[in-house]
Amino acid sequence: MEKIENKVCSIFLDENYRSFTKALNQVNSTTDKNINEIYDRVLVISDENVYKTQLHKFIDSLNAKFVSEYIVPAGEESKCIDTFQKVLEHALKAGLTRKSLIIAVGGGVVGDLSGYVAASYMRGIDFVQVPTTLLAQVDSSIGGKTGINLGTYKNVVGAFYQPKFTFINVSALRTLPDSEFRNGMSEVVKYGFIYDYEFIDYLLENSDDILDKRDSALRYIVKKCAEIKAHVVEVDEKEGGLRKILNFGHTFGHGVEKLCHIAHGEAVSIGMNMAFKLSLKRNLINEEYYNKFLQVCEKFNLPTEFEGPEEHEVLSIMKTDKKNSFSKVNMMLPVEHGKVDLFNDVDDETILEIIKECK
Ligand code: ADP
Ligand code: ZN
């Protein structure tokens, strides 16, 4: 078991669930205690698919007496007020107290929802993230963002609420469908371009091992990304400055994600392509650097173009992004190898041109 720790995050990384209790003991400065000697009750929240593929392995290694499970339907629809209420009611019925623990075992949907339940129940009880998708392992389970959607408005209700720790079992990715794995690869690639350019070379050189989901390769990429995310969050927990680099590809991507109903990761790689094209136009980067981006996308089968909506529709959605301030579109653009910077002086006409080039 490896550990990534700073002032804000504690992340444990392993290739199975067996060391979960050890991690729990470390965080609580205890030794060899059973989970029910630390918490009176445990609620494990998961979704249908994770229930079928992973949950029994996790529950077995948990070895808890007072544990209840709540399984939500798989998919984004579960991140809603209705499910939020149902989980809270279940928690109350199951007798959870302020000394109880909630564990989220699943992807970003389960993690965001459970985190918000934990933040709200009795004004906040302890919470642990056990992410099982690549996207959740490298991104959403780290940093304390929790929340639900309001209709079609994503993540507009929520709280910053840090998990006690995040426990990552990279082998969980073995049962993850390829499309979901690819979805997470977009965010993995993002980390290279915003923070660590050498990582891009690693991805290109080891693409076969990564796509074959070899433990050592999975461990390397997840650890690298989790370290970067943990660092960024430590420096800027509430998204005042540095944390904004994580939005690279997301402002442009937001528009196509909503309009084309594509997966988040697909929208992010298309969004990164738009940002790259804009940087190229502004002479912030050269052609060679851009080609490297295209090469990685091709290796991991990440889309760079979209079909369907008109440019102005995409732009108008981009303008509703909650990360913009004063109606200016804030954009993270690549400026040098492994570095992005924030620009808010890009005019609508240029944005429309770039969107058009990516169709
Ligand atoms: P994300 O993590 O990308 O935000 P979700 O939480 O919706 O998204 O998870 C994506 C899909 O993958 C869901 O259908 C979920 O049930 C499924 N899933 C999550 N983890 C695993 C896993 N380890 N094995 C199989 N399916 C999984
Ligand atoms: Zn994202």
Coordinates of C-alpha atoms and ligand atoms in Angstrom, one line a residue:
M1 CA 0.0 0.0 0.0
E2 CA 1.3 3.5 -0.9
K3 CA 0.2 6.7 0.6
I4 CA -0.1 10.2 -0.7
E5 CA -0.6 12.7 2.0
N6 CA -0.7 16.5 2.5
K7 CA -2.5 19.0 4.7
V8 CA -5.8 18.4 2.9
C9 CA -5.8 14.9 1.4
S10 CA -4.9 11.4 2.5
I11 CA -4.9 8.9 -0.4
F12 CA -4.0 5.2 -0.2
L13 CA -3.2 3.2 -3.3
D14 CA -3.1 -0.6 -3.6
E15 CA -4.0 -3.4 -6.0
N16 CA -6.8 -4.9 -3.8
Y17 CA -9.1 -4.0 -1.0
R18 CA -7.4 -6.0 1.7
S19 CA -5.4 -3.1 3.2
F20 CA -8.5 -0.9 3.6
T21 CA -8.7 -1.5 7.4
K22 CA -5.0 -0.8 7.7
A23 CA -5.6 2.5 6.0
L24 CA -8.5 3.3 8.3
N25 CA -6.3 2.5 11.3
Q26 CA -3.5 4.7 10.1
V27 CA -5.8 7.7 9.6
N28 CA -7.3 7.2 13.1
S29 CA -3.9 6.6 14.7
T30 CA -5.0 3.2 15.9
T31 CA -3.6 -0.3 15.3
D32 CA -5.5 -3.4 14.2
K33 CA -8.9 -2.1 15.3
N34 CA -12.0 -3.5 13.6
I35 CA -14.0 -0.8 11.8
N36 CA -16.8 -1.2 14.3
E37 CA -14.4 -0.4 17.2
I38 CA -13.9 3.0 15.4
Y39 CA -17.4 3.6 14.1
D40 CA -20.7 2.5 15.6
R41 CA -22.3 1.9 12.2
V42 CA -21.2 1.9 8.6
L43 CA -23.2 2.7 5.5
V44 CA -21.8 1.6 2.2
I45 CA -23.3 3.4 -0.8
S46 CA -22.8 2.0 -4.3
D47 CA -24.5 1.6 -7.7
E48 CA -26.0 -1.5 -9.5
N49 CA -23.0 -2.2 -11.7
V50 CA -20.4 -1.8 -9.0
Y51 CA -22.6 -4.0 -6.8
K52 CA -22.3 -6.7 -9.4
T53 CA -18.6 -6.4 -10.1
Q54 CA -16.8 -5.0 -7.0
L55 CA -18.9 -4.6 -3.9
H56 CA -18.7 -8.1 -2.5
K57 CA -14.9 -8.0 -2.7
F58 CA -14.9 -4.8 -0.8
I59 CA -17.5 -5.8 1.8
D60 CA -15.6 -9.1 2.4
S61 CA -12.4 -7.3 3.2
L62 CA -14.2 -4.8 5.4
N63 CA -15.1 -7.4 8.0
A64 CA -17.7 -5.2 9.6
K65 CA -20.7 -6.3 11.8
F66 CA -22.8 -3.2 11.7
V67 CA -22.9 -2.4 8.0
S68 CA -25.7 -1.6 5.7
E69 CA -25.7 -1.1 2.0
Y70 CA -27.6 1.3 -0.2
I71 CA -27.5 0.7 -3.9
V72 CA -28.6 3.5 -6.3
P73 CA -29.3 3.0 -10.0
A74 CA -26.2 3.4 -12.2
G75 CA -25.9 6.7 -14.1
E76 CA -25.9 10.4 -13.7
E77 CA -29.7 10.4 -12.9
S78 CA -28.8 9.2 -9.4
K79 CA -27.2 12.5 -8.7
C80 CA -30.5 14.1 -7.9
I81 CA -32.5 15.5 -5.0
D82 CA -34.8 12.5 -5.0
T83 CA -32.0 10.0 -4.5
F84 CA -30.3 12.3 -2.1
Q85 CA -33.4 12.2 0.1
K86 CA -33.8 8.5 -0.2
V87 CA -30.3 7.9 1.0
L88 CA -30.7 10.2 3.9
E89 CA -33.9 8.4 4.9
H90 CA -32.1 5.1 4.7
A91 CA -29.3 6.5 6.9
L92 CA -31.8 7.5 9.5
K93 CA -33.6 4.2 9.4
A94 CA -30.3 2.3 9.6
G95 CA -29.6 4.2 12.8
L96 CA -26.6 6.1 11.7
T97 CA -25.3 8.5 14.3
R98 CA -22.7 11.3 14.4
K99 CA -20.2 8.5 15.2
S100 CA -21.0 6.5 12.0
L101 CA -19.2 6.3 8.7
I102 CA -20.3 6.5 5.1
I103 CA -18.3 4.8 2.5
A104 CA -18.8 5.5 -1.2
V105 CA -17.8 2.6 -3.5
G106 CA -18.2 3.6 -7.1
G107 CA -17.6 6.2 -9.7
G108 CA -18.0 9.9 -9.6
V109 CA -21.8 9.7 -9.4
V110 CA -21.7 7.6 -6.2
G111 CA -18.8 9.6 -4.8
D112 CA -20.4 13.0 -5.3
L113 CA -23.8 12.0 -4.1
S114 CA -22.5 10.1 -1.0
G115 CA -20.2 12.9 -0.1
Y116 CA -23.0 15.4 -0.1
V117 CA -25.1 13.0 2.0
A118 CA -22.2 12.7 4.5
A119 CA -21.8 16.5 4.5
S120 CA -25.5 17.0 5.3
Y121 CA -26.5 14.1 7.6
M122 CA -26.5 15.4 11.2
R123 CA -24.5 18.4 9.9
G124 CA -21.7 16.2 8.7
I125 CA -20.4 12.7 9.5
D126 CA -17.2 10.9 8.5
F127 CA -16.9 9.8 4.9
V128 CA -14.5 7.7 2.9
Q129 CA -14.1 7.5 -0.9
V130 CA -13.4 4.2 -2.6
P131 CA -13.4 5.2 -6.3
T132 CA -13.8 2.4 -8.9
T133 CA -13.7 4.3 -12.2
L134 CA -10.5 5.8 -13.7
L135 CA -12.2 9.2 -13.7
A136 CA -13.0 9.0 -10.0
Q137 CA -9.6 7.6 -9.0
V138 CA -7.7 10.4 -10.7
D139 CA -10.1 13.2 -10.2
S140 CA -13.5 13.3 -8.5
S141 CA -12.6 11.3 -5.3
I142 CA -9.8 13.7 -4.4
G143 CA -10.3 17.3 -3.4
G144 CA -13.6 17.3 -1.5
K145 CA -16.1 18.5 -4.1
T146 CA -19.4 16.9 -3.4
G147 CA -22.9 17.5 -4.8
I148 CA -25.9 16.8 -7.0
N149 CA -27.6 18.1 -10.1
L150 CA -30.7 20.2 -10.3
G151 CA -32.5 18.9 -13.4
T152 CA -30.1 19.6 -16.3
Y153 CA -27.9 21.9 -14.2
K154 CA -24.9 19.9 -13.1
N155 CA -23.4 20.2 -9.6
V156 CA -25.2 23.3 -8.7
V157 CA -26.1 22.0 -5.2
G158 CA -23.2 20.8 -3.1
A159 CA -20.5 21.4 -0.6
F160 CA -16.8 21.3 -0.2
Y161 CA -16.5 18.3 2.2
Q162 CA -13.2 16.4 2.5
P163 CA -13.3 12.6 2.8
K164 CA -11.3 11.2 5.8
F165 CA -9.4 9.5 3.1
T166 CA -9.6 8.1 -0.4
F167 CA -8.8 4.4 -0.9
I168 CA -7.8 3.5 -4.4
N169 CA -7.7 -0.1 -5.6
V170 CA -6.4 0.1 -9.2
S171 CA -7.5 -3.5 -9.9
A172 CA -11.1 -2.3 -9.7
L173 CA -10.5 -0.8 -13.2
R174 CA -10.3 -4.4 -14.7
T175 CA -14.1 -4.7 -14.6
L176 CA -14.7 -1.2 -15.9
P177 CA -16.1 -1.1 -19.4
D178 CA -13.6 0.2 -22.0
S179 CA -15.7 3.2 -22.8
E180 CA -15.6 4.3 -19.2
F181 CA -11.9 3.7 -19.1
R182 CA -11.4 5.9 -22.1
N183 CA -13.6 8.5 -20.4
G184 CA -11.1 8.7 -17.5
M185 CA -8.1 8.7 -19.9
S186 CA -9.1 12.2 -21.1
E187 CA -8.5 13.5 -17.6
V188 CA -5.3 11.5 -17.3
V189 CA -4.0 13.2 -20.5
K190 CA -5.1 16.5 -19.1
Y191 CA -2.7 16.2 -16.1
G192 CA 0.2 15.9 -18.5
F193 CA -0.6 19.0 -20.4
I194 CA -1.4 21.2 -17.3
Y195 CA 1.4 20.0 -15.0
D196 CA 3.8 17.4 -16.1
Y197 CA 4.9 17.2 -19.7
E198 CA 7.2 14.1 -19.1
F199 CA 4.1 12.2 -18.2
I200 CA 2.8 12.6 -21.8
D201 CA 5.9 10.7 -23.0
Y202 CA 5.2 8.0 -20.4
L203 CA 1.7 7.7 -21.7
L204 CA 2.8 7.4 -25.3
E205 CA 5.6 4.9 -24.5
N206 CA 3.4 2.7 -22.3
S207 CA 0.1 2.9 -24.1
D208 CA -0.1 -0.9 -24.7
D209 CA 0.3 -1.7 -21.0
I210 CA -2.2 1.0 -20.0
L211 CA -4.8 -0.2 -22.5
D212 CA -4.2 -3.8 -21.4
K213 CA -4.8 -2.6 -17.9
R214 CA -1.6 -4.0 -16.4
D215 CA -1.5 -3.3 -12.7
S216 CA 1.9 -1.7 -12.8
A217 CA 0.9 0.7 -15.6
L218 CA -2.4 1.5 -13.9
R219 CA -0.7 2.1 -10.6
Y220 CA 1.8 4.5 -12.2
I221 CA -0.8 6.6 -14.0
V222 CA -3.3 6.7 -11.2
K223 CA -0.5 7.6 -8.7
K224 CA 0.9 10.3 -10.8
C225 CA -2.5 11.9 -11.4
A226 CA -3.6 11.6 -7.8
E227 CA -0.4 13.2 -6.7
I228 CA -0.9 16.2 -9.0
K229 CA -4.6 16.5 -8.0
A230 CA -3.7 16.3 -4.3
H231 CA -1.0 19.0 -4.7
V232 CA -3.3 21.3 -6.6
V233 CA -6.0 20.9 -4.1
E234 CA -3.6 21.5 -1.2
V235 CA -2.4 24.8 -2.7
D236 CA -5.9 25.9 -3.5
E237 CA -8.7 24.0 -1.8
K238 CA -11.6 26.3 -2.7
E239 CA -10.7 27.1 -6.3
G240 CA -9.4 30.6 -6.0
G241 CA -6.3 30.2 -8.2
L242 CA -4.2 27.2 -9.1
R243 CA -7.2 24.8 -9.0
K244 CA -8.5 26.5 -12.1
I245 CA -5.9 24.7 -14.2
L246 CA -8.0 21.6 -13.7
N247 CA -10.6 23.2 -15.9
F248 CA -8.4 22.9 -18.9
G249 CA -10.6 21.6 -21.8
H250 CA -13.7 21.9 -19.6
T251 CA -14.9 25.4 -20.7
F252 CA -15.0 24.5 -24.3
G253 CA -16.0 20.9 -23.4
H254 CA -19.0 22.0 -21.4
G255 CA -20.8 23.3 -24.5
V256 CA -20.4 20.1 -26.5
E257 CA -21.1 17.9 -23.5
K258 CA -24.5 19.4 -22.9
L259 CA -25.5 19.7 -26.6
C260 CA -24.2 16.5 -28.0
H261 CA -25.0 14.3 -25.0
I262 CA -21.5 12.8 -25.1
A263 CA -19.5 11.4 -22.2
H264 CA -17.6 13.9 -20.0
G265 CA -14.2 12.6 -21.0
E266 CA -15.1 12.9 -24.7
A267 CA -16.2 16.5 -24.2
V268 CA -12.9 17.2 -22.3
S269 CA -10.7 15.9 -25.2
I270 CA -12.7 17.9 -27.7
G271 CA -12.4 20.9 -25.4
M272 CA -8.7 20.5 -25.0
N273 CA -8.4 20.4 -28.8
M274 CA -10.2 23.7 -29.0
A275 CA -7.9 25.2 -26.4
F276 CA -4.9 23.9 -28.3
K277 CA -6.1 25.3 -31.6
L278 CA -6.7 28.7 -30.0
S279 CA -3.2 28.7 -28.5
L280 CA -1.8 27.8 -31.9
K281 CA -3.7 30.7 -33.4
R282 CA -2.3 33.1 -30.8
N283 CA 1.3 31.7 -31.3
L284 CA 1.4 30.6 -27.7
I285 CA 2.6 27.2 -28.8
N286 CA 4.0 25.6 -31.9
E287 CA 2.7 23.0 -34.3
E288 CA 5.0 20.3 -33.0
Y289 CA 3.5 20.6 -29.5
Y290 CA 0.0 20.5 -30.9
N291 CA 0.8 17.4 -32.8
K292 CA 1.9 15.7 -29.7
F293 CA -1.6 16.3 -28.3
L294 CA -3.2 14.8 -31.4
Q295 CA -0.9 11.8 -31.2
V296 CA -1.9 11.0 -27.6
C297 CA -5.6 11.4 -28.4
E298 CA -5.2 9.0 -31.3
K299 CA -3.3 6.4 -29.1
F300 CA -6.1 6.4 -26.6
N301 CA -8.9 6.8 -29.0
L302 CA -10.1 10.2 -27.6
P303 CA -12.2 12.3 -29.9
T304 CA -11.1 15.8 -31.0
E305 CA -14.1 16.8 -33.1
F306 CA -17.8 16.8 -32.6
E307 CA -20.9 16.6 -34.8
G308 CA -24.2 18.4 -34.6
P309 CA -24.9 21.7 -32.9
E310 CA -24.2 25.1 -34.4
E311 CA -21.2 27.1 -33.2
H312 CA -23.3 29.8 -31.5
E313 CA -25.2 27.2 -29.5
V314 CA -21.9 25.9 -28.1
L315 CA -20.7 29.4 -27.3
S316 CA -23.9 30.3 -25.5
I317 CA -23.6 27.2 -23.3
M318 CA -20.0 28.0 -22.6
K319 CA -21.1 31.4 -21.3
T320 CA -23.4 29.9 -18.8
D321 CA -20.5 27.9 -17.2
K322 CA -20.5 28.7 -13.5
K323 CA -16.7 29.1 -13.6
N324 CA -17.0 32.3 -15.6
S325 CA -17.0 35.6 -13.8
F326 CA -18.7 38.7 -15.0
S327 CA -20.0 37.1 -18.2
K328 CA -16.4 36.8 -19.6
V329 CA -15.5 33.4 -20.8
N330 CA -12.4 32.3 -18.8
M331 CA -10.2 30.0 -20.7
M332 CA -7.2 27.8 -19.8
L333 CA -4.9 27.7 -22.8
P334 CA -1.7 25.7 -23.2
V335 CA 1.3 28.2 -23.1
E336 CA 4.3 25.9 -22.9
H337 CA 5.2 22.3 -22.3
G338 CA 3.1 21.0 -19.5
K339 CA 1.7 24.5 -18.6
V340 CA -1.5 26.3 -19.1
D341 CA -2.6 29.8 -18.3
L342 CA -5.9 31.7 -17.8
F343 CA -7.1 34.1 -20.5
N344 CA -10.3 36.1 -20.4
D345 CA -9.7 38.4 -23.4
V346 CA -10.8 36.0 -26.2
D347 CA -13.5 37.6 -28.3
D348 CA -16.6 35.7 -29.3
E349 CA -15.7 35.7 -33.0
T350 CA -12.5 33.9 -32.4
I351 CA -14.2 31.4 -30.2
L352 CA -16.8 30.7 -32.8
E353 CA -14.1 30.2 -35.4
I354 CA -12.3 27.7 -33.3
I355 CA -15.5 25.8 -32.5
K356 CA -16.2 25.6 -36.3
E357 CA -12.7 24.2 -36.9
C358 CA -13.5 21.3 -34.5
K359 CA -16.6 20.1 -36.3
Ligands
ADP1 P1 -17.8 8.6 -13.5 O1 -17.0 7.9 -12.5 O2 -17.2 8.7 -14.9 O3 -18.2 10.0 -13.0 P2 -20.1 6.9 -13.0 O4 -20.0 7.0 -11.5 O5 -21.5 7.0 -13.6 O6 -19.2 7.9 -13.7 O7 -19.5 5.5 -13.4 C1 -19.5 5.1 -14.8 C2 -20.2 3.7 -15.0 O8 -19.2 2.7 -14.7 C3 -21.4 3.5 -14.2 O9 -22.3 2.7 -15.0 C4 -20.9 2.6 -13.1 O10 -21.9 1.7 -12.6 C5 -19.8 1.8 -13.8 N1 -18.7 1.3 -12.9 C6 -18.0 2.0 -12.0 N2 -17.0 1.4 -11.5 C7 -17.0 0.2 -12.1 C8 -16.2 -1.0 -12.1 N3 -15.0 -1.0 -11.3 N4 -16.5 -2.1 -12.8 C9 -17.6 -2.0 -13.6 N5 -18.4 -1.0 -13.7 C10 -18.1 0.1 -13.0
ZN2 ZN -13.6 16.6 -15.8

